[in-house]
mmCIF file of C-alpha atoms in Angstrom:
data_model
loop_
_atom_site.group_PDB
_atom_site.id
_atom_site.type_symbol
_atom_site.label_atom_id
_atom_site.label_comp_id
_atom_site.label_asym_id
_atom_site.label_seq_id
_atom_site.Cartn_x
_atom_site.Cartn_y
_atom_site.Cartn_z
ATOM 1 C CA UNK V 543 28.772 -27.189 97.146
ATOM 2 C CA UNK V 544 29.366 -23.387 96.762
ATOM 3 C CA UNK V 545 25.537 -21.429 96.287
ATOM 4 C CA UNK V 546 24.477 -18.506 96.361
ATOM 5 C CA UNK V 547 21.127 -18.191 98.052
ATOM 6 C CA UNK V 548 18.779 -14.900 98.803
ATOM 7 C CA UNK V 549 18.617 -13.964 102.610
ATOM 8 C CA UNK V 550 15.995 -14.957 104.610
ATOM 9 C CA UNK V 551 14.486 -14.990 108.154
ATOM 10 C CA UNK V 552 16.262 -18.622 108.686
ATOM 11 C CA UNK V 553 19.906 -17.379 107.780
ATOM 12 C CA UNK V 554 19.524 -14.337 110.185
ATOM 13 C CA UNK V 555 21.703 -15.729 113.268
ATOM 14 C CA UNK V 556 24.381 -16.703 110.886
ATOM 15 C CA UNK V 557 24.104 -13.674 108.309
ATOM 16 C CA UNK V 558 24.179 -11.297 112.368
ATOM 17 C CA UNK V 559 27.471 -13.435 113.129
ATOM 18 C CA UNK V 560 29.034 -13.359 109.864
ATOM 19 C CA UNK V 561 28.406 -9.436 110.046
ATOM 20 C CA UNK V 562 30.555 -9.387 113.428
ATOM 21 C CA UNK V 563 33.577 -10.124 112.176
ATOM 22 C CA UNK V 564 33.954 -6.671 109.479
ATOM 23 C CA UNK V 565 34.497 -3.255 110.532
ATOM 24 C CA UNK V 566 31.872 -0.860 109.730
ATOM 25 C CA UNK V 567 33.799 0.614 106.784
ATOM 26 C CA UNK V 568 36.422 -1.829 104.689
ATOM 27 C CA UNK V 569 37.321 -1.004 101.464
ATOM 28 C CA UNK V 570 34.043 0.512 100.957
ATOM 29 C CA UNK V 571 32.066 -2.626 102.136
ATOM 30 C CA UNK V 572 29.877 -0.213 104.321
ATOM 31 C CA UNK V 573 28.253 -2.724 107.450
ATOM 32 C CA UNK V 574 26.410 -0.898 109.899
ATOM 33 C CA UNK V 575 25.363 -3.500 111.904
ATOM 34 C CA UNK V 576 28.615 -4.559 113.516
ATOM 35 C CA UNK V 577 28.376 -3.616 117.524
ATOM 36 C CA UNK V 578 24.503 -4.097 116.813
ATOM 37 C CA UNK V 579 22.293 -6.366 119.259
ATOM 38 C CA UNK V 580 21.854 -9.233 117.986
ATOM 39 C CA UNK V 581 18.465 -9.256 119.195
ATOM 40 C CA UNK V 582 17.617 -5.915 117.677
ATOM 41 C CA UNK V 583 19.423 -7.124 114.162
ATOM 42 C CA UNK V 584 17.022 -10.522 114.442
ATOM 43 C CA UNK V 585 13.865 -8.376 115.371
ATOM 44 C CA UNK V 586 14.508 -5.010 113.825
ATOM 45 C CA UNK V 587 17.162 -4.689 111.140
ATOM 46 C CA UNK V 588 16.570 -8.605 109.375
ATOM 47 C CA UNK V 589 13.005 -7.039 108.657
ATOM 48 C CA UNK V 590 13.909 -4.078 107.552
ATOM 49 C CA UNK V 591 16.823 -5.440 105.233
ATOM 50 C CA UNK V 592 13.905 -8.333 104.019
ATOM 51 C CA UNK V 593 11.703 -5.409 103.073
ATOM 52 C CA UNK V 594 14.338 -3.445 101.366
ATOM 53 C CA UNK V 595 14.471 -6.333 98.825
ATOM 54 C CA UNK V 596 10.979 -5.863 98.109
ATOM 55 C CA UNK V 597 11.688 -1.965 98.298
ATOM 56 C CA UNK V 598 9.156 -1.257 101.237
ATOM 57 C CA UNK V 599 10.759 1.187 104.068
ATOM 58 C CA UNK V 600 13.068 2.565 101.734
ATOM 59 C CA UNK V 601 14.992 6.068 102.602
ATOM 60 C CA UNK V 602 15.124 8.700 100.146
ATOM 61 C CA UNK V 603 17.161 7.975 97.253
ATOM 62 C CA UNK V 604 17.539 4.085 98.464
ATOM 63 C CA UNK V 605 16.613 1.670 95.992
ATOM 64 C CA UNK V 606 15.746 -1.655 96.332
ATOM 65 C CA UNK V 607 18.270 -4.058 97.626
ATOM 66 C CA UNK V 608 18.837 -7.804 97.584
ATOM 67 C CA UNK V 609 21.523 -9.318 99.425
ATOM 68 C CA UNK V 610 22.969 -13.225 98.904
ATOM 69 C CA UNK V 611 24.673 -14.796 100.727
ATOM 70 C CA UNK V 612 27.448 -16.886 98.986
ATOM 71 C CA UNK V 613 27.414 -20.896 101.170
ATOM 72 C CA UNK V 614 30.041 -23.232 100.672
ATOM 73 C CA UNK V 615 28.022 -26.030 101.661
ATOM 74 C CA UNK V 616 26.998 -24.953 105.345
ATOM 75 C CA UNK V 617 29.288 -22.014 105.712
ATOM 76 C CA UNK V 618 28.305 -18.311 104.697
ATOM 77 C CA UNK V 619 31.549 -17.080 103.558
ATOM 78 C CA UNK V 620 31.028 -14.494 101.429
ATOM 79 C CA UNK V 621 27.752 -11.551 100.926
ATOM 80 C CA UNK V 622 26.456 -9.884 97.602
ATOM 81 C CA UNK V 623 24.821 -6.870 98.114
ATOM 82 C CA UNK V 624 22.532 -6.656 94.346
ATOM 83 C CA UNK V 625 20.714 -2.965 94.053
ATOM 84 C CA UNK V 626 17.818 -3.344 91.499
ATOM 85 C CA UNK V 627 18.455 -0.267 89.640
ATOM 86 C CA UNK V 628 20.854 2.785 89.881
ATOM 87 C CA UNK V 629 20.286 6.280 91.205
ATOM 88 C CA UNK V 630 22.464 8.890 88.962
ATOM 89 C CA UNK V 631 24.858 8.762 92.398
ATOM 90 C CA UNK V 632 25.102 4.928 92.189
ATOM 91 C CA UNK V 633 25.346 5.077 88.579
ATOM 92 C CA UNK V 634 28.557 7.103 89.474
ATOM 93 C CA UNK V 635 29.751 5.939 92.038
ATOM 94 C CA UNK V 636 28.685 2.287 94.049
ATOM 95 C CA UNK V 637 26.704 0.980 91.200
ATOM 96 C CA UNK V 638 25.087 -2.530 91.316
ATOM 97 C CA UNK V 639 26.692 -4.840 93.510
ATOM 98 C CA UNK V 640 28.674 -4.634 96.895
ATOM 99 C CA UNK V 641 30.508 -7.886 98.009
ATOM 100 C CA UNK V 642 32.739 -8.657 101.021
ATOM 101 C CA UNK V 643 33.910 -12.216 101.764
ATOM 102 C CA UNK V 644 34.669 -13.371 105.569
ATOM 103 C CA UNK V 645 38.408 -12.926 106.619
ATOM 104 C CA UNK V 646 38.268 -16.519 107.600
ATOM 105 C CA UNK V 647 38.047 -16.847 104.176
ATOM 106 C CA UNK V 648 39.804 -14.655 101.592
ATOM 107 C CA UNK V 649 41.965 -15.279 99.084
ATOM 108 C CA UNK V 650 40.681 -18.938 98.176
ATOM 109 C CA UNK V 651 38.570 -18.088 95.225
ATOM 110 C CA UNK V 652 35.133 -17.363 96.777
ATOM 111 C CA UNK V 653 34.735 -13.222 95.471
ATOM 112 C CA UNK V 654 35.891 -14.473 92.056
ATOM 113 C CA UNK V 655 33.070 -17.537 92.043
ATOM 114 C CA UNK V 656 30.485 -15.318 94.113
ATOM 115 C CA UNK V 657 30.632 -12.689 91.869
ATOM 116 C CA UNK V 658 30.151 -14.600 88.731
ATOM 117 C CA UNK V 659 27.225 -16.184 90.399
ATOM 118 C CA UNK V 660 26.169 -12.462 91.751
ATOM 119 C CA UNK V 661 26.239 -11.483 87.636
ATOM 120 C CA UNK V 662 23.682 -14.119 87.088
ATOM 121 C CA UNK V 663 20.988 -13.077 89.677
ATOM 122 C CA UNK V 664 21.942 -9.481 88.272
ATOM 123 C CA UNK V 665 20.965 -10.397 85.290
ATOM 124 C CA UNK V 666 17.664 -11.504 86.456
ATOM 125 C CA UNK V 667 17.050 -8.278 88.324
ATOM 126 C CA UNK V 668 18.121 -5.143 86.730
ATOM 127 C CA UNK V 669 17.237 -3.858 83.420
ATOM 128 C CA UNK V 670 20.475 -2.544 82.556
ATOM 129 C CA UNK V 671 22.698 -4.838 79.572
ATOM 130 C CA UNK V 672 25.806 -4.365 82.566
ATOM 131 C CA UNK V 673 26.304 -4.356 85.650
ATOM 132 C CA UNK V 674 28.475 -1.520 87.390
ATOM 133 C CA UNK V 675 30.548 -1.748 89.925
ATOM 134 C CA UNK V 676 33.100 -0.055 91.992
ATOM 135 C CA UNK V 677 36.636 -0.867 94.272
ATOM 136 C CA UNK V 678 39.273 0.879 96.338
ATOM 137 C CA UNK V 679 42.445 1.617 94.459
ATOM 138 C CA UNK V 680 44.007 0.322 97.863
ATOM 139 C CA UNK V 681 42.252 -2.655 97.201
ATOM 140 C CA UNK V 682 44.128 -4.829 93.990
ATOM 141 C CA UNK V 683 42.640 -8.331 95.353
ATOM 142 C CA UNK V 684 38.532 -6.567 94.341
ATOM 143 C CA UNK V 685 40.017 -5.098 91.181
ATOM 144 C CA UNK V 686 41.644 -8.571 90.035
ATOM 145 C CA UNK V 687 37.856 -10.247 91.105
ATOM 146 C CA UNK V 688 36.508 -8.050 88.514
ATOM 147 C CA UNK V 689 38.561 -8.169 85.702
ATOM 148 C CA UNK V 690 38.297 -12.519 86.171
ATOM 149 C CA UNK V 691 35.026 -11.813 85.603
ATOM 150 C CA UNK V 692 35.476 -9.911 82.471
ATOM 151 C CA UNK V 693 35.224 -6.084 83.927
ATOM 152 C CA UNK V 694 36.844 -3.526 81.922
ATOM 153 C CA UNK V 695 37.429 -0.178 83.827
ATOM 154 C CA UNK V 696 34.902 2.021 82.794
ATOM 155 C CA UNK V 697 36.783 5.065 84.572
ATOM 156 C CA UNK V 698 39.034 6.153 87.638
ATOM 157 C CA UNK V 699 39.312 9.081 90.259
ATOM 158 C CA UNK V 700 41.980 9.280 92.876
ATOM 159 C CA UNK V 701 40.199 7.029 94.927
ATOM 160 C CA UNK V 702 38.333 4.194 93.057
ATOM 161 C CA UNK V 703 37.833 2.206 90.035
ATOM 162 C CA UNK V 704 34.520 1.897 88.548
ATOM 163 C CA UNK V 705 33.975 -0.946 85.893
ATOM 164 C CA UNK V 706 30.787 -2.740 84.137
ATOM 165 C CA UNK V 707 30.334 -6.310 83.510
ATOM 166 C CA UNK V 708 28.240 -7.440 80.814
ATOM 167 C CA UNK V 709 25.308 -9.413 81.752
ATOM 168 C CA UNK V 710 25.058 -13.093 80.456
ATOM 169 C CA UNK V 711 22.221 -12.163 77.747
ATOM 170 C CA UNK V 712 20.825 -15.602 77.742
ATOM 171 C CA UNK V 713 19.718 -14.775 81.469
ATOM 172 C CA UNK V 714 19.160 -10.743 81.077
ATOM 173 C CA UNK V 715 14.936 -9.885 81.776
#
């Protein structure tokens, strides 16, 4: 059964292995925990990113960040990165949700159904009526995951595409 379920203390040996296997920087799915310890992720960095969802220990200009992990029944294969509310600079450029989905497992459908079910907590979170989002141009497969999950592109530079998604009303807080 394919779920997406809030990180916790439990998931962090699997969420610190499924962070292994991306570079630090793909397509703009930033991960600066790959080469990291997995001791010091466990004890250190799980903590911090726990309290980020509750936005304790934030940096300047961070806001407060929840991160899913998509399961297909005991497998993490795919993680949704939700930011509560935009900064002007996320407004215009990340916006509200990062995703990346294992290499084991891309291109069998998971972004598509993790991001619809990434909309729905969304909706539950922010207090925007869309969600915005951004992809690489070099990157067609995250483009095509948004438009399934009726995207329009909201506007372009050289590098990126930045859409919205309206949120499911019956769900928006």
């Amino acid at each position: 059964m394919l779920e997406l379920r809030p990180l916790t203390t439990a998931d962090g040996e699997a969420a610190y292995m499924f962070l292994q296997a991306f570079a630090p920087d793909e397509n703009g799915f930033e991960n600066p925990y790959r080469g990291c310890s997995k001791e010091t992720f466990l004890t250190q960095e799980l903590l911090l990113i726990l309290d980020h969802a509750q936005g304790r220990n934030l940096k300047e200009n961070y806001v407060p960040e929840t991160w899913y992990f998509l399961w297909d029944d005991d497998q993490m294969v795919g993680l949704f990165r939700i930011r509560h509310f935009l900064t002007e600079a996320l407004a215009q450029g990340a916006g509200h949700i990062g995703y990346g989905i294992h290499p084991d497992h891309r291109g069998k459908g998971y972004a598509t159904r993790g991001l619809a079910l990434a909309v729905e907590e969304a909706a539950k979170l922010i207090p925007e009526d869309e969600v915005y989002l951004s992809c690489h141009k070099d990157n067609p497969a995250s483009l095509r995951v948004q438009l399934k999950n009726h995207a329009r592109i909201d506007h372009e530079d050289e590098v990126e595409y930045y859409t919205r998604i309206p949120l499911p009303k019956h769900l928006h807080r």
